[in-house]
Amino acid sequence: MQAKQVFQSMSPYTPGKQIEDVKKEYGLNQIVKLASNENPFGYSSKVKKAIPQMLDHLEIYPDGYAKQLRDGLASKLEINEEQLTFGCGSDEIVDIICRSYLEKGTNTIMATPTFPQYKHNALIQGAEIIEVPLINGYHDLPAMLDAINQQTKVIWLCSPNNPTGSLIPKDELINFLDNCPSNIIVVLDEAYYEYIERSKKPDSISLVQKYANLVVLRTFSKAYGLANLRVGYSIASEEITTILNITRGPFNTTSISQLSALMALEDEDFLEETYKRNIENKVAFMEFCNEVGLDYYDSEANFLFVKLPTSGDQLFEFLLTKGFIVRSGEALGHPNGVRITIGSKENMEVLQQRIKEFLANV
């Protein structure tokens, strides 16, 4: 059986090391996973208490329109409910956009390195990939504009960017949107939006109302701590949203995930606590990096990309033996560094000691 030719040069997504696998491999009893940017503080206790009550009628299909979550989110964001598309994580929305707008003979523009699923899904649709290198961790927006041609259909902006954590400044974002042709879809991926320092947050929702070609992506997987339940969403014009919902599968989010996301959305205290503790622990880790002479990118997310005098794989392997899983830069398209999720205060303090041990032997 012959699949698309492009699959001959592609491979499946390779996830980070799993906790149980590392325990067995290194004979460890405890593992701290700081590789996937999950919320180390868990998720809303209100969701935890309510989940047992959500287990009735699993034989019935979920609401394909996600009416309750749709109404709650539309009210909170002050938008029309017809501007929302829900997905099995924002990853699925990326796939839906690619399937809706990209095909052979078109191209799509993105930064490099950035979230790899933009490229992965675009390649499957037969589109040409145009990658524009980051500058000091930031999107080179002028170069991205210069790369546009008649075949360009979608441009991806990841802000804060994964894996660098860098935020596109508000004025640069608006200038980009002003100068991008209105017939090109611009996707602003804000998976880490809730972690952004308040004074720096762009008013992305108002930008959607102003720029009809803008699609904003967000998720319940990161700050809300519902990564396992897989709920992401997009906010766009009703015209774009209609197209995305035609492409979307009819039952792509479950009843449990929809109701959990709604309850998490309403628990503002948990979100605020996550925001504050992430900043405190991230600042402390940045101060540690300064002390030991390690450079890093400015990050408005719940992770820090730390540059190293060695390969990222070396620190990655060393930390594995000490019970810490981080993400090597080599696996992310950025050699000589590691992306480290900001964990609890206690775990970050132990991690710092382990990094000191590593540096002492470099």
Tab-separated table of C-alpha atoms in Angstrom:
chain	number	residue	atom	x	y	z
A	1	MET	CA	0.000	0.000	0.000
A	2	GLN	CA	1.430	3.345	-1.077
A	3	ALA	CA	0.935	6.378	1.156
A	4	LYS	CA	1.729	9.959	0.158
A	5	GLN	CA	5.337	10.299	-0.982
A	6	VAL	CA	6.053	12.925	1.680
A	7	PHE	CA	5.787	10.250	4.404
A	8	GLN	CA	9.042	8.730	3.169
A	9	SER	CA	10.910	11.727	4.600
A	10	MET	CA	8.840	12.114	7.792
A	11	SER	CA	8.597	10.275	11.086
A	12	PRO	CA	6.011	10.114	13.873
A	13	TYR	CA	6.135	12.619	16.722
A	14	THR	CA	8.645	11.517	19.336
A	15	PRO	CA	7.411	12.406	22.837
A	16	GLY	CA	9.703	13.147	25.736
A	17	LYS	CA	10.838	10.384	28.081
A	18	GLN	CA	7.995	8.907	30.128
A	19	ILE	CA	8.262	8.668	33.904
A	20	GLU	CA	7.822	4.914	34.271
A	21	ASP	CA	10.349	4.211	31.508
A	22	VAL	CA	12.988	6.359	33.209
A	23	LYS	CA	12.351	4.720	36.579
A	24	LYS	CA	12.967	1.272	35.129
A	25	GLU	CA	15.982	2.291	33.054
A	26	TYR	CA	17.870	4.008	35.863
A	27	GLY	CA	16.491	2.210	38.908
A	28	LEU	CA	14.943	5.337	40.363
A	29	ASN	CA	11.974	5.617	42.717
A	30	GLN	CA	11.069	9.225	42.016
A	31	ILE	CA	11.073	11.192	38.771
A	32	VAL	CA	10.450	14.885	38.184
A	33	LYS	CA	9.203	15.547	34.663
A	34	LEU	CA	10.111	19.023	33.415
A	35	ALA	CA	10.001	18.296	29.691
A	36	SER	CA	6.468	18.866	28.405
A	37	ASN	CA	5.502	22.215	29.943
A	38	GLU	CA	2.735	20.637	32.007
A	39	ASN	CA	1.378	22.465	35.042
A	40	PRO	CA	3.371	21.226	38.082
A	41	PHE	CA	0.620	22.519	40.377
A	42	GLY	CA	-1.982	20.155	38.952
A	43	TYR	CA	-5.456	21.369	38.060
A	44	SER	CA	-8.522	22.866	39.702
A	45	SER	CA	-9.779	20.957	42.748
A	46	LYS	CA	-13.287	21.784	41.565
A	47	VAL	CA	-12.681	19.687	38.458
A	48	LYS	CA	-11.283	16.813	40.514
A	49	LYS	CA	-14.350	16.729	42.756
A	50	ALA	CA	-16.768	16.900	39.831
A	51	ILE	CA	-15.246	14.270	37.506
A	52	PRO	CA	-16.865	11.230	39.248
A	53	GLN	CA	-20.263	12.803	38.579
A	54	MET	CA	-19.414	13.106	34.874
A	55	LEU	CA	-19.058	9.355	34.352
A	56	ASP	CA	-22.704	8.570	33.695
A	57	HIS	CA	-23.902	7.777	30.171
A	58	LEU	CA	-20.535	7.083	28.580
A	59	GLU	CA	-22.457	5.149	25.941
A	60	ILE	CA	-23.845	8.437	24.565
A	61	TYR	CA	-21.945	10.621	22.099
A	62	PRO	CA	-20.784	14.004	23.433
A	63	ASP	CA	-22.294	17.303	22.357
A	64	GLY	CA	-20.512	17.960	19.061
A	65	TYR	CA	-21.238	21.665	19.398
A	66	ALA	CA	-19.859	21.836	22.985
A	67	LYS	CA	-22.734	24.168	23.829
A	68	GLN	CA	-22.079	24.663	27.554
A	69	LEU	CA	-18.353	25.271	27.133
A	70	ARG	CA	-18.993	27.400	24.060
A	71	ASP	CA	-21.437	29.636	25.930
A	72	GLY	CA	-19.156	29.971	28.955
A	73	LEU	CA	-16.064	30.768	26.935
A	74	ALA	CA	-17.871	33.177	24.601
A	75	SER	CA	-19.223	35.042	27.615
A	76	LYS	CA	-15.818	35.252	29.305
A	77	LEU	CA	-14.046	36.411	26.133
A	78	GLU	CA	-16.949	38.680	25.135
A	79	ILE	CA	-17.192	37.262	21.628
A	80	ASN	CA	-19.871	35.661	19.485
A	81	GLU	CA	-20.147	31.914	20.125
A	82	GLU	CA	-19.925	31.352	16.354
A	83	GLN	CA	-16.298	32.548	16.467
A	84	LEU	CA	-15.128	29.457	18.391
A	85	THR	CA	-13.797	26.138	17.118
A	86	PHE	CA	-12.909	23.421	19.638
A	87	GLY	CA	-10.295	20.755	19.126
A	88	CYS	CA	-8.604	17.787	20.764
A	89	GLY	CA	-5.975	20.184	22.073
A	90	SER	CA	-4.897	23.198	20.031
A	91	ASP	CA	-2.734	20.685	18.112
A	92	GLU	CA	-5.856	19.479	16.344
A	93	ILE	CA	-6.812	23.044	15.406
A	94	VAL	CA	-3.391	23.341	13.740
A	95	ASP	CA	-4.189	20.208	11.743
A	96	ILE	CA	-7.668	21.509	10.881
A	97	ILE	CA	-6.226	24.795	9.583
A	98	CYS	CA	-3.714	22.934	7.426
A	99	ARG	CA	-6.395	20.647	6.004
A	100	SER	CA	-8.661	23.628	5.319
A	101	TYR	CA	-6.213	25.999	3.612
A	102	LEU	CA	-3.079	24.167	2.468
A	103	GLU	CA	-2.489	21.887	-0.507
A	104	LYS	CA	0.098	21.191	-3.192
A	105	GLY	CA	1.099	24.423	-4.913
A	106	THR	CA	0.666	26.570	-1.794
A	107	ASN	CA	3.183	27.556	0.860
A	108	THR	CA	3.157	28.407	4.530
A	109	ILE	CA	5.566	30.605	6.518
A	110	MET	CA	6.801	29.981	10.051
A	111	ALA	CA	9.726	30.735	12.339
A	112	THR	CA	12.453	28.227	13.099
A	113	PRO	CA	12.689	26.771	15.642
A	114	THR	CA	9.038	26.870	16.656
A	115	PHE	CA	6.208	24.463	17.465
A	116	PRO	CA	6.910	21.538	15.084
A	117	GLN	CA	3.308	20.604	14.353
A	118	TYR	CA	2.880	23.584	11.994
A	119	LYS	CA	5.472	22.103	9.657
A	120	HIS	CA	4.444	18.498	10.236
A	121	ASN	CA	0.805	18.993	9.273
A	122	ALA	CA	1.579	21.366	6.402
A	123	LEU	CA	3.924	18.831	4.824
A	124	ILE	CA	1.223	16.169	4.920
A	125	GLN	CA	-1.032	18.495	2.917
A	126	GLY	CA	1.674	18.919	0.271
A	127	ALA	CA	2.456	22.569	1.005
A	128	GLU	CA	5.904	24.138	0.630
A	129	ILE	CA	7.474	25.176	3.932
A	130	ILE	CA	9.201	28.566	4.261
A	131	GLU	CA	11.131	28.836	7.521
A	132	VAL	CA	12.512	32.123	8.818
A	133	PRO	CA	15.197	31.858	11.538
A	134	LEU	CA	14.543	33.493	14.895
A	135	ILE	CA	16.675	36.436	15.973
A	136	ASN	CA	17.780	36.014	19.601
A	137	GLY	CA	14.757	33.829	20.190
A	138	TYR	CA	12.270	36.242	18.611
A	139	HIS	CA	10.275	36.058	15.379
A	140	ASP	CA	11.883	38.026	12.550
A	141	LEU	CA	8.604	39.595	11.443
A	142	PRO	CA	10.058	41.832	8.682
A	143	ALA	CA	11.740	38.804	7.087
A	144	MET	CA	8.507	36.834	7.361
A	145	LEU	CA	6.673	39.609	5.508
A	146	ASP	CA	9.401	39.634	2.848
A	147	ALA	CA	8.954	35.876	2.370
A	148	ILE	CA	5.311	36.229	1.317
A	149	ASN	CA	4.474	35.464	-2.302
A	150	GLN	CA	1.401	34.647	-4.399
A	151	GLN	CA	1.327	31.047	-3.135
A	152	THR	CA	1.364	31.939	0.585
A	153	LYS	CA	-1.806	30.834	2.366
A	154	VAL	CA	-0.970	30.587	6.084
A	155	ILE	CA	1.562	32.280	8.391
A	156	TRP	CA	2.238	30.901	11.884
A	157	LEU	CA	3.170	33.151	14.823
A	158	CYS	CA	3.853	31.326	18.091
A	159	SER	CA	3.757	33.830	20.958
A	160	PRO	CA	5.169	33.046	23.461
A	161	ASN	CA	7.272	30.964	21.121
A	162	ASN	CA	7.967	27.325	21.829
A	163	PRO	CA	10.838	26.511	22.533
A	164	THR	CA	12.294	29.954	23.320
A	165	GLY	CA	9.398	31.457	25.304
A	166	SER	CA	9.820	34.841	23.611
A	167	LEU	CA	6.766	37.074	23.219
A	168	ILE	CA	6.059	39.106	20.098
A	169	PRO	CA	5.781	42.740	21.291
A	170	LYS	CA	2.338	44.316	20.840
A	171	ASP	CA	3.450	47.068	18.466
A	172	GLU	CA	5.390	44.635	16.263
A	173	LEU	CA	2.401	42.297	16.087
A	174	ILE	CA	0.058	45.088	15.024
A	175	ASN	CA	2.563	46.353	12.443
A	176	PHE	CA	2.814	42.832	11.039
A	177	LEU	CA	-0.962	42.483	10.763
A	178	ASP	CA	-1.217	45.901	9.118
A	179	ASN	CA	1.273	44.887	6.448
A	180	CYS	CA	0.238	41.281	5.846
A	181	PRO	CA	-2.121	40.808	2.859
A	182	SER	CA	-5.661	40.277	4.133
A	183	ASN	CA	-6.146	37.123	2.018
A	184	ILE	CA	-3.474	35.235	4.013
A	185	ILE	CA	-4.465	33.438	7.233
A	186	VAL	CA	-2.332	34.564	10.185
A	187	VAL	CA	-2.381	32.096	13.086
A	188	LEU	CA	-1.381	33.535	16.455
A	189	ASP	CA	-0.715	30.529	18.699
A	190	GLU	CA	-1.129	31.618	22.323
A	191	ALA	CA	-0.919	28.251	24.078
A	192	TYR	CA	0.936	29.955	26.951
A	193	TYR	CA	-1.217	33.106	27.025
A	194	GLU	CA	-2.213	32.764	30.692
A	195	TYR	CA	1.453	32.863	31.771
A	196	ILE	CA	2.253	36.192	30.095
A	197	GLU	CA	3.082	39.076	32.429
A	198	ARG	CA	-0.070	41.197	32.652
A	199	SER	CA	1.457	44.430	31.319
A	200	LYS	CA	2.762	42.642	28.225
A	201	LYS	CA	-0.377	40.745	27.225
A	202	PRO	CA	-1.665	41.620	23.756
A	203	ASP	CA	-5.402	42.206	23.428
A	204	SER	CA	-5.617	39.427	20.874
A	205	ILE	CA	-9.398	39.163	20.970
A	206	SER	CA	-9.858	42.750	19.873
A	207	LEU	CA	-7.339	42.124	17.089
A	208	VAL	CA	-9.537	39.293	15.793
A	209	GLN	CA	-12.382	41.780	15.475
A	210	LYS	CA	-10.128	44.183	13.549
A	211	TYR	CA	-8.246	41.733	11.299
A	212	ALA	CA	-10.561	39.304	9.531
A	213	ASN	CA	-7.650	37.006	8.580
A	214	LEU	CA	-6.407	36.470	12.162
A	215	VAL	CA	-6.910	33.168	13.999
A	216	VAL	CA	-5.978	32.986	17.698
A	217	LEU	CA	-5.236	29.587	19.272
A	218	ARG	CA	-5.457	28.831	22.991
A	219	THR	CA	-5.637	25.723	25.139
A	220	PHE	CA	-6.695	24.269	28.477
A	221	SER	CA	-3.620	22.009	28.496
A	222	LYS	CA	-1.070	24.389	29.991
A	223	ALA	CA	-2.008	26.869	32.741
A	224	TYR	CA	-5.374	25.204	33.377
A	225	GLY	CA	-3.623	21.852	33.860
A	226	LEU	CA	-5.957	19.730	31.715
A	227	ALA	CA	-3.358	18.356	29.280
A	228	ASN	CA	-4.710	14.817	29.607
A	229	LEU	CA	-8.261	15.859	28.658
A	230	ARG	CA	-7.235	17.550	25.391
A	231	VAL	CA	-9.245	20.733	24.871
A	232	GLY	CA	-7.986	23.573	22.713
A	233	TYR	CA	-9.828	26.233	20.772
A	234	SER	CA	-9.535	28.934	18.145
A	235	ILE	CA	-11.070	32.390	17.958
A	236	ALA	CA	-11.585	33.813	14.492
A	237	SER	CA	-14.093	35.524	12.223
A	238	GLU	CA	-17.337	33.655	11.665
A	239	GLU	CA	-16.293	33.120	8.031
A	240	ILE	CA	-13.068	31.329	8.986
A	241	THR	CA	-14.733	29.490	11.877
A	242	THR	CA	-17.378	28.077	9.555
A	243	ILE	CA	-14.644	26.601	7.343
A	244	LEU	CA	-12.789	25.126	10.332
A	245	ASN	CA	-15.949	23.559	11.705
A	246	ILE	CA	-16.699	21.959	8.346
A	247	THR	CA	-13.268	20.310	8.475
A	248	ARG	CA	-13.504	19.402	12.171
A	249	GLY	CA	-14.715	15.951	13.159
A	250	PRO	CA	-18.213	16.008	14.702
A	251	PHE	CA	-17.332	14.514	18.117
A	252	ASN	CA	-13.704	15.576	18.629
A	253	THR	CA	-13.992	16.580	22.317
A	254	THR	CA	-15.621	14.465	25.027
A	255	SER	CA	-18.344	15.442	27.480
A	256	ILE	CA	-15.912	14.991	30.374
A	257	SER	CA	-13.303	17.233	28.749
A	258	GLN	CA	-15.869	19.892	27.845
A	259	LEU	CA	-17.351	20.107	31.350
A	260	SER	CA	-13.924	19.974	32.990
A	261	ALA	CA	-12.716	22.843	30.809
A	262	LEU	CA	-15.782	24.876	31.742
A	263	MET	CA	-15.184	24.330	35.458
A	264	ALA	CA	-11.481	25.129	35.081
A	265	LEU	CA	-12.409	28.326	33.253
A	266	GLU	CA	-14.542	29.393	36.197
A	267	ASP	CA	-11.867	28.654	38.839
A	268	GLU	CA	-9.995	31.948	38.620
A	269	ASP	CA	-8.303	31.409	41.991
A	270	PHE	CA	-6.437	28.329	40.727
A	271	LEU	CA	-5.337	30.144	37.578
A	272	GLU	CA	-4.101	33.123	39.580
A	273	GLU	CA	-2.149	30.859	41.956
A	274	THR	CA	-0.548	29.079	38.981
A	275	TYR	CA	0.402	32.418	37.415
A	276	LYS	CA	2.024	33.764	40.583
A	277	ARG	CA	3.926	30.609	41.510
A	278	ASN	CA	5.224	30.189	37.971
A	279	ILE	CA	6.641	33.719	37.963
A	280	GLU	CA	8.237	33.310	41.412
A	281	ASN	CA	9.900	30.016	40.525
A	282	LYS	CA	10.952	31.192	37.076
A	283	VAL	CA	12.596	34.343	38.436
A	284	ALA	CA	14.458	32.270	41.040
A	285	PHE	CA	15.683	29.906	38.307
A	286	MET	CA	16.788	32.822	36.125
A	287	GLU	CA	18.768	34.214	39.070
A	288	PHE	CA	20.430	30.823	39.471
A	289	CYS	CA	21.362	30.779	35.769
A	290	ASN	CA	22.884	34.232	36.152
A	291	GLU	CA	24.937	33.055	39.118
A	292	VAL	CA	26.398	30.052	37.293
A	293	GLY	CA	26.939	31.918	34.013
A	294	LEU	CA	24.262	30.283	31.881
A	295	ASP	CA	22.486	32.394	29.286
A	296	TYR	CA	18.803	31.945	28.453
A	297	TYR	CA	16.032	33.482	26.388
A	298	ASP	CA	13.500	35.890	27.848
A	299	SER	CA	10.461	33.743	28.527
A	300	GLU	CA	6.837	34.671	29.055
A	301	ALA	CA	5.842	31.010	29.351
A	302	ASN	CA	6.171	28.305	32.002
A	303	PHE	CA	9.551	27.166	30.741
A	304	LEU	CA	13.047	28.520	30.183
A	305	PHE	CA	15.363	27.638	27.316
A	306	VAL	CA	18.857	27.546	28.789
A	307	LYS	CA	21.901	27.799	26.519
A	308	LEU	CA	24.833	25.502	27.275
A	309	PRO	CA	28.572	25.236	26.580
A	310	THR	CA	27.869	21.615	25.596
A	311	SER	CA	25.190	19.785	23.646
A	312	GLY	CA	21.727	19.715	25.169
A	313	ASP	CA	21.836	15.937	24.975
A	314	GLN	CA	24.679	15.824	27.500
A	315	LEU	CA	22.775	17.691	30.214
A	316	PHE	CA	19.599	15.817	29.291
A	317	GLU	CA	21.301	12.433	29.815
A	318	PHE	CA	22.993	13.555	33.038
A	319	LEU	CA	19.746	14.807	34.551
A	320	LEU	CA	17.966	11.591	33.577
A	321	THR	CA	20.324	9.647	35.835
A	322	LYS	CA	19.428	12.055	38.659
A	323	GLY	CA	15.670	11.670	38.217
A	324	PHE	CA	14.896	14.777	36.170
A	325	ILE	CA	13.423	14.740	32.648
A	326	VAL	CA	14.021	17.892	30.592
A	327	ARG	CA	13.872	18.475	26.826
A	328	SER	CA	17.114	18.594	24.883
A	329	GLY	CA	17.516	21.429	22.408
A	330	GLU	CA	18.812	18.945	19.849
A	331	ALA	CA	15.323	17.419	19.757
A	332	LEU	CA	13.771	20.866	19.269
A	333	GLY	CA	15.932	22.146	16.434
A	334	HIS	CA	18.062	24.292	18.742
A	335	PRO	CA	21.368	22.584	19.641
A	336	ASN	CA	23.453	23.404	22.722
A	337	GLY	CA	20.617	24.040	25.094
A	338	VAL	CA	17.732	22.551	27.038
A	339	ARG	CA	14.127	23.584	27.540
A	340	ILE	CA	13.178	23.241	31.182
A	341	THR	CA	9.617	23.448	32.456
A	342	ILE	CA	9.346	25.576	35.592
A	343	GLY	CA	8.409	23.172	38.372
A	344	SER	CA	7.644	23.503	42.072
A	345	LYS	CA	10.005	25.513	44.273
A	346	GLU	CA	11.324	22.368	45.955
A	347	ASN	CA	11.991	20.514	42.710
A	348	MET	CA	13.637	23.525	41.081
A	349	GLU	CA	16.014	23.904	44.026
A	350	VAL	CA	17.139	20.275	43.699
A	351	LEU	CA	17.437	20.684	39.919
A	352	GLN	CA	19.753	23.642	40.405
A	353	GLN	CA	22.085	21.531	42.513
A	354	ARG	CA	22.148	18.831	39.850
A	355	ILE	CA	22.964	21.381	37.142
A	356	LYS	CA	25.830	22.672	39.303
A	357	GLU	CA	27.177	19.121	39.518
A	358	PHE	CA	27.020	18.822	35.739
A	359	LEU	CA	28.767	22.145	35.113
A	360	ALA	CA	31.542	21.267	37.559
A	361	ASN	CA	32.532	18.394	35.277
A	362	VAL	CA	32.175	20.121	31.896
